[in-house]
């Protein structure tokens, strides 16, 4: 009877201790994983922010290039039109 009184609480204590150890182990793992996820989340957000900044800069540069292309096209067509005007002006003052 005394062995039974000693063994039963001892076994119950071991089961309880094992449950507490498992819970502590799980909670530690959860905290570690949450920390890793938070680090990865910050890294992803930072890379996404830098990508959007680069995309904005690239878009602005592309807009500038397009504006310069339009200016060049206007200048090229303007010179062609100006050359025609000069040809007409020259013909007016030539001798027959």
mmCIF file with all atom_site columns, C-alpha atoms in Angstrom:
data_model
loop_
_atom_site.group_PDB
_atom_site.id
_atom_site.type_symbol
_atom_site.label_atom_id
_atom_site.label_alt_id
_atom_site.label_comp_id
_atom_site.label_asym_id
_atom_site.label_entity_id
_atom_site.label_seq_id
_atom_site.pdbx_PDB_ins_code
_atom_site.Cartn_x
_atom_site.Cartn_y
_atom_site.Cartn_z
_atom_site.occupancy
_atom_site.B_iso_or_equiv
_atom_site.pdbx_formal_charge
_atom_site.auth_seq_id
_atom_site.auth_comp_id
_atom_site.auth_asym_id
_atom_site.auth_atom_id
_atom_site.pdbx_PDB_model_num
ATOM 1  C CA . UNK A 1 1  ? 0.000  0.000  0.000    1.00 0.00 ? 1  UNK A CA 1
ATOM 2  C CA . UNK A 1 2  ? 2.795  2.435  0.771    1.00 0.00 ? 2  UNK A CA 1
ATOM 3  C CA . UNK A 1 3  ? 4.491  1.589  -2.512   1.00 0.00 ? 3  UNK A CA 1
ATOM 4  C CA . UNK A 1 4  ? 1.240  2.340  -4.281   1.00 0.00 ? 4  UNK A CA 1
ATOM 5  C CA . UNK A 1 5  ? 0.932  5.684  -2.429   1.00 0.00 ? 5  UNK A CA 1
ATOM 6  C CA . UNK A 1 6  ? 4.463  6.610  -3.514   1.00 0.00 ? 6  UNK A CA 1
ATOM 7  C CA . UNK A 1 7  ? 4.387  5.301  -7.089   1.00 0.00 ? 7  UNK A CA 1
ATOM 8  C CA . UNK A 1 8  ? 1.054  6.862  -8.111   1.00 0.00 ? 8  UNK A CA 1
ATOM 9  C CA . UNK A 1 9  ? 1.981  10.461 -7.176   1.00 0.00 ? 9  UNK A CA 1
ATOM 10 C CA . UNK A 1 10 ? 5.432  9.928  -8.654   1.00 0.00 ? 10 UNK A CA 1
ATOM 11 C CA . UNK A 1 11 ? 3.990  8.757  -11.993  1.00 0.00 ? 11 UNK A CA 1
ATOM 12 C CA . UNK A 1 12 ? 1.413  11.558 -11.975  1.00 0.00 ? 12 UNK A CA 1
ATOM 13 C CA . UNK A 1 13 ? 4.183  14.038 -11.206  1.00 0.00 ? 13 UNK A CA 1
ATOM 14 C CA . UNK A 1 14 ? 6.279  12.728 -14.103  1.00 0.00 ? 14 UNK A CA 1
ATOM 15 C CA . UNK A 1 15 ? 3.342  13.043 -16.501  1.00 0.00 ? 15 UNK A CA 1
ATOM 16 C CA . UNK A 1 16 ? 2.661  16.557 -15.241  1.00 0.00 ? 16 UNK A CA 1
ATOM 17 C CA . UNK A 1 17 ? 6.345  17.506 -15.511  1.00 0.00 ? 17 UNK A CA 1
ATOM 18 C CA . UNK A 1 18 ? 6.516  16.083 -19.039  1.00 0.00 ? 18 UNK A CA 1
ATOM 19 C CA . UNK A 1 19 ? 3.444  18.120 -20.046  1.00 0.00 ? 19 UNK A CA 1
ATOM 20 C CA . UNK A 1 20 ? 4.955  21.286 -18.622  1.00 0.00 ? 20 UNK A CA 1
ATOM 21 C CA . UNK A 1 21 ? 8.261  20.588 -20.378  1.00 0.00 ? 21 UNK A CA 1
ATOM 22 C CA . UNK A 1 22 ? 6.462  19.974 -23.677  1.00 0.00 ? 22 UNK A CA 1
ATOM 23 C CA . UNK A 1 23 ? 4.462  23.181 -23.286  1.00 0.00 ? 23 UNK A CA 1
ATOM 24 C CA . UNK A 1 24 ? 7.614  25.152 -22.499  1.00 0.00 ? 24 UNK A CA 1
ATOM 25 C CA . UNK A 1 25 ? 9.364  23.610 -25.469  1.00 0.00 ? 25 UNK A CA 1
ATOM 26 C CA . UNK A 1 26 ? 6.457  24.423 -27.773  1.00 0.00 ? 26 UNK A CA 1
ATOM 27 C CA . UNK A 1 27 ? 6.152  27.993 -26.503  1.00 0.00 ? 27 UNK A CA 1
ATOM 28 C CA . UNK A 1 28 ? 9.901  28.476 -26.969  1.00 0.00 ? 28 UNK A CA 1
ATOM 29 C CA . UNK A 1 29 ? 9.671  27.156 -30.512  1.00 0.00 ? 29 UNK A CA 1
ATOM 30 C CA . UNK A 1 30 ? 6.722  29.406 -31.206  1.00 0.00 ? 30 UNK A CA 1
ATOM 31 C CA . UNK A 1 31 ? 8.624  32.462 -29.975  1.00 0.00 ? 31 UNK A CA 1
ATOM 32 C CA . UNK A 1 32 ? 11.660 31.549 -32.056  1.00 0.00 ? 32 UNK A CA 1
ATOM 33 C CA . UNK A 1 33 ? 9.527  31.011 -35.157  1.00 0.00 ? 33 UNK A CA 1
ATOM 34 C CA . UNK A 1 34 ? 7.629  34.251 -34.560  1.00 0.00 ? 34 UNK A CA 1
ATOM 35 C CA . UNK A 1 35 ? 10.956 36.079 -34.326  1.00 0.00 ? 35 UNK A CA 1
ATOM 36 C CA . UNK A 1 36 ? 12.156 34.546 -37.587  1.00 0.00 ? 36 UNK A CA 1
ATOM 37 C CA . UNK A 1 37 ? 8.881  35.405 -39.299  1.00 0.00 ? 37 UNK A CA 1
ATOM 38 C CA . UNK A 1 38 ? 9.080  38.990 -38.034  1.00 0.00 ? 38 UNK A CA 1
ATOM 39 C CA . UNK A 1 39 ? 12.638 39.325 -39.411  1.00 0.00 ? 39 UNK A CA 1
ATOM 40 C CA . UNK A 1 40 ? 11.588 37.933 -42.776  1.00 0.00 ? 40 UNK A CA 1
ATOM 41 C CA . UNK A 1 41 ? 8.544  40.206 -42.825  1.00 0.00 ? 41 UNK A CA 1
ATOM 42 C CA . UNK A 1 42 ? 10.727 43.264 -42.198  1.00 0.00 ? 42 UNK A CA 1
ATOM 43 C CA . UNK A 1 43 ? 13.171 42.165 -44.902  1.00 0.00 ? 43 UNK A CA 1
ATOM 44 C CA . UNK A 1 44 ? 10.347 41.629 -47.403  1.00 0.00 ? 44 UNK A CA 1
ATOM 45 C CA . UNK A 1 45 ? 8.785  45.000 -46.599  1.00 0.00 ? 45 UNK A CA 1
ATOM 46 C CA . UNK A 1 46 ? 12.156 46.741 -46.985  1.00 0.00 ? 46 UNK A CA 1
ATOM 47 C CA . UNK A 1 47 ? 12.828 45.051 -50.307  1.00 0.00 ? 47 UNK A CA 1
ATOM 48 C CA . UNK A 1 48 ? 9.311  45.873 -51.504  1.00 0.00 ? 48 UNK A CA 1
ATOM 49 C CA . UNK A 1 49 ? 9.804  49.507 -50.504  1.00 0.00 ? 49 UNK A CA 1
ATOM 50 C CA . UNK A 1 50 ? 13.125 49.692 -52.348  1.00 0.00 ? 50 UNK A CA 1
ATOM 51 C CA . UNK A 1 51 ? 11.553 48.051 -55.411  1.00 0.00 ? 51 UNK A CA 1
ATOM 52 C CA . UNK A 1 52 ? 8.730  50.585 -55.487  1.00 0.00 ? 52 UNK A CA 1
ATOM 53 C CA . UNK A 1 53 ? 11.230 53.431 -55.126  1.00 0.00 ? 53 UNK A CA 1
ATOM 54 C CA . UNK A 1 54 ? 13.289 52.025 -58.009  1.00 0.00 ? 54 UNK A CA 1
ATOM 55 C CA . UNK A 1 55 ? 10.154 51.576 -60.108  1.00 0.00 ? 55 UNK A CA 1
ATOM 56 C CA . UNK A 1 56 ? 9.129  55.181 -59.449  1.00 0.00 ? 56 UNK A CA 1
ATOM 57 C CA . UNK A 1 57 ? 12.593 56.440 -60.421  1.00 0.00 ? 57 UNK A CA 1
ATOM 58 C CA . UNK A 1 58 ? 12.572 54.315 -63.560  1.00 0.00 ? 58 UNK A CA 1
ATOM 59 C CA . UNK A 1 59 ? 9.101  55.594 -64.478  1.00 0.00 ? 59 UNK A CA 1
ATOM 60 C CA . UNK A 1 60 ? 10.206 59.211 -64.010  1.00 0.00 ? 60 UNK A CA 1
ATOM 61 C CA . UNK A 1 61 ? 13.318 58.616 -66.108  1.00 0.00 ? 61 UNK A CA 1
ATOM 62 C CA . UNK A 1 62 ? 11.216 56.968 -68.821  1.00 0.00 ? 62 UNK A CA 1
ATOM 63 C CA . UNK A 1 63 ? 8.854  59.941 -68.820  1.00 0.00 ? 63 UNK A CA 1
ATOM 64 C CA . UNK A 1 64 ? 11.833 62.286 -69.209  1.00 0.00 ? 64 UNK A CA 1
ATOM 65 C CA . UNK A 1 65 ? 13.154 60.205 -72.105  1.00 0.00 ? 65 UNK A CA 1
ATOM 66 C CA . UNK A 1 66 ? 9.748  60.263 -73.790  1.00 0.00 ? 66 UNK A CA 1
ATOM 67 C CA . UNK A 1 67 ? 9.542  64.037 -73.347  1.00 0.00 ? 67 UNK A CA 1
ATOM 68 C CA . UNK A 1 68 ? 13.012 64.457 -74.841  1.00 0.00 ? 68 UNK A CA 1
ATOM 69 C CA . UNK A 1 69 ? 12.067 62.208 -77.775  1.00 0.00 ? 69 UNK A CA 1
ATOM 70 C CA . UNK A 1 70 ? 9.035  64.388 -78.434  1.00 0.00 ? 70 UNK A CA 1
ATOM 71 C CA . UNK A 1 71 ? 11.191 67.527 -78.315  1.00 0.00 ? 71 UNK A CA 1
ATOM 72 C CA . UNK A 1 72 ? 13.691 66.000 -80.723  1.00 0.00 ? 72 UNK A CA 1
ATOM 73 C CA . UNK A 1 73 ? 10.886 64.971 -83.071  1.00 0.00 ? 73 UNK A CA 1
ATOM 74 C CA . UNK A 1 74 ? 9.504  68.516 -82.971  1.00 0.00 ? 74 UNK A CA 1
ATOM 75 C CA . UNK A 1 75 ? 12.941 69.944 -83.696  1.00 0.00 ? 75 UNK A CA 1
ATOM 76 C CA . UNK A 1 76 ? 13.511 67.533 -86.573  1.00 0.00 ? 76 UNK A CA 1
ATOM 77 C CA . UNK A 1 77 ? 10.127 68.267 -88.127  1.00 0.00 ? 77 UNK A CA 1
ATOM 78 C CA . UNK A 1 78 ? 10.643 71.965 -87.443  1.00 0.00 ? 78 UNK A CA 1
ATOM 79 C CA . UNK A 1 79 ? 13.956 71.969 -89.307  1.00 0.00 ? 79 UNK A CA 1
ATOM 80 C CA . UNK A 1 80 ? 12.348 70.243 -92.256  1.00 0.00 ? 80 UNK A CA 1
ATOM 81 C CA . UNK A 1 81 ? 9.590  72.820 -92.274  1.00 0.00 ? 81 UNK A CA 1
ATOM 82 C CA . UNK A 1 82 ? 12.118 75.617 -91.846  1.00 0.00 ? 82 UNK A CA 1
ATOM 83 C CA . UNK A 1 83 ? 14.202 74.329 -94.746  1.00 0.00 ? 83 UNK A CA 1
ATOM 84 C CA . UNK A 1 84 ? 11.143 74.438 -96.991  1.00 0.00 ? 84 UNK A CA 1
ATOM 85 C CA . UNK A 1 85 ? 10.468 77.999 -95.925  1.00 0.00 ? 85 UNK A CA 1
ATOM 86 C CA . UNK A 1 86 ? 14.059 78.946 -96.676  1.00 0.00 ? 86 UNK A CA 1
ATOM 87 C CA . UNK A 1 87 ? 13.836 77.315 -100.104 1.00 0.00 ? 87 UNK A CA 1
ATOM 88 C CA . UNK A 1 88 ? 10.746 79.362 -100.897 1.00 0.00 ? 88 UNK A CA 1
ATOM 89 C CA . UNK A 1 89 ? 12.410 82.506 -99.607  1.00 0.00 ? 89 UNK A CA 1
ATOM 90 C CA . UNK A 1 90 ? 15.479 81.879 -101.737 1.00 0.00 ? 90 UNK A CA 1
ATOM 91 C CA . UNK A 1 91 ? 13.421 81.279 -104.870 1.00 0.00 ? 91 UNK A CA 1
ATOM 92 C CA . UNK A 1 92 ? 11.667 84.593 -104.526 1.00 0.00 ? 92 UNK A CA 1
ATOM 93 C CA . UNK A 1 93 ? 14.879 86.537 -104.728 1.00 0.00 ? 93 UNK A CA 1
ATOM 94 C CA . UNK A 1 94 ? 16.520 84.607 -107.576 1.00 0.00 ? 94 UNK A CA 1
ATOM 95 C CA . UNK A 1 95 ? 16.825 86.015 -111.059 1.00 0.00 ? 95 UNK A CA 1
ATOM 96 C CA . UNK A 1 96 ? 14.727 84.415 -113.771 1.00 0.00 ? 96 UNK A CA 1
#
